[in-house]
Amino acid sequence: MEDGLAEGRRRVLVKLSGEALAAPDGYWLHAQTLATLADDLARTAATGVELAIVIGGGNIIRGARMSQAGWIDRPTADSMGMLATVMNSLALETALNAAGVDARTMSAVSMPTICETYARQPALHHLDQGQVVLIAGGTGNPFFTTDTAAVLRAAELRCHAVLKATQVDGVYSADPKLDPTATRYDRLTHDEAITRDLKVMDTAAFALARENRLTVIIGSIHAPSSVQAILSGHSPSTTVAP
C-alpha cells in the first residue's frame, strides 16, 4: 500500500474474525480455509512483514449474544468466548507450521499445559526472531471485544498497523449489500470513524488506536483479496489514521 507497510521490516497485527474459519456447512473449522489462510500469511511473512495475529471466536461462540439470551451471565459467557479464541489460534498455528512458518500461540488466559501465557517481552522476542505470534484469550477480561484486544496488543508490541481482515473490502457510507449506491472510503481519521459510529470496529478499539496514533486498515479476507494483497496495495481497503 502507499504507506509502504509491506516493505522492509514492518510489524503488523492482523485481526481475523472467527467466522472466516467456518466451513460452508456451518462446522466451526474448515481445513481448506485454514490452509489457504496459512499460505497467504506465509507469503506475507516472506516479504519481510512481522506478523502478530488475533482471531475472534465467533465461529464457536459469541459471549455477548449468549449473555443476552438471559441464561448465562456476561463474564461467564465472555470467558467461554476467550477459550474459543484459543482453539482457533491453535488450529491456525498448526496450519502455519504445515505451511513452513514458525508460529506459536500465546494466551492472555493462562493455560501453560496447552500454550504459552501471553506476556509482552516474550512476545516481542518471538517477533524479533521472525516467528508469527498468535495472541489468544482476548485481553483476559470480560466485556472487551477481540477488536479492542487486537489494538491493545498492537500498541504493546510496537506494531506499525492493525489490519482488520473482515467480510467487506473497506468502510462504506452504508451497507453495500443493502445500498448499491454506497461508496467506499479510501481514508478516514480516527475521529471520523468514531463520530460516524462506523460498525466495522467497535468504538473502544478506534479510541485506543487514536490515543496511540495507530493506523487501522480494513479490507476483505475473501478471494480475490488477501492479507498480502491488502498490505501491498493490490486489493481495495480503507485506512483509518491520524
mmCIF file of C-alpha atoms in Angstrom, residues 172-176 178-184:
data_model
loop_
_atom_site.group_PDB
_atom_site.id
_atom_site.type_symbol
_atom_site.label_atom_id
_atom_site.label_comp_id
_atom_site.label_asym_id
_atom_site.label_seq_id
_atom_site.Cartn_x
_atom_site.Cartn_y
_atom_site.Cartn_z
ATOM 1 C CA TYR A 172 -18.614 2.181 3.263
ATOM 2 C CA SER A 173 -21.036 5.070 3.658
ATOM 3 C CA ALA A 174 -23.812 2.458 4.026
ATOM 4 C CA ASP A 175 -24.127 -1.321 3.933
ATOM 5 C CA PRO A 176 -23.056 -2.152 0.349
ATOM 6 C CA LEU A 178 -28.305 -3.251 1.050
ATOM 7 C CA ASP A 179 -27.441 0.009 -0.707
ATOM 8 C CA PRO A 180 -25.896 -0.291 -4.191
ATOM 9 C CA THR A 181 -25.054 3.440 -4.135
ATOM 10 C CA ALA A 182 -22.845 3.079 -1.039
ATOM 11 C CA THR A 183 -19.334 4.388 -1.562
ATOM 12 C CA ARG A 184 -16.134 3.075 -0.036
#
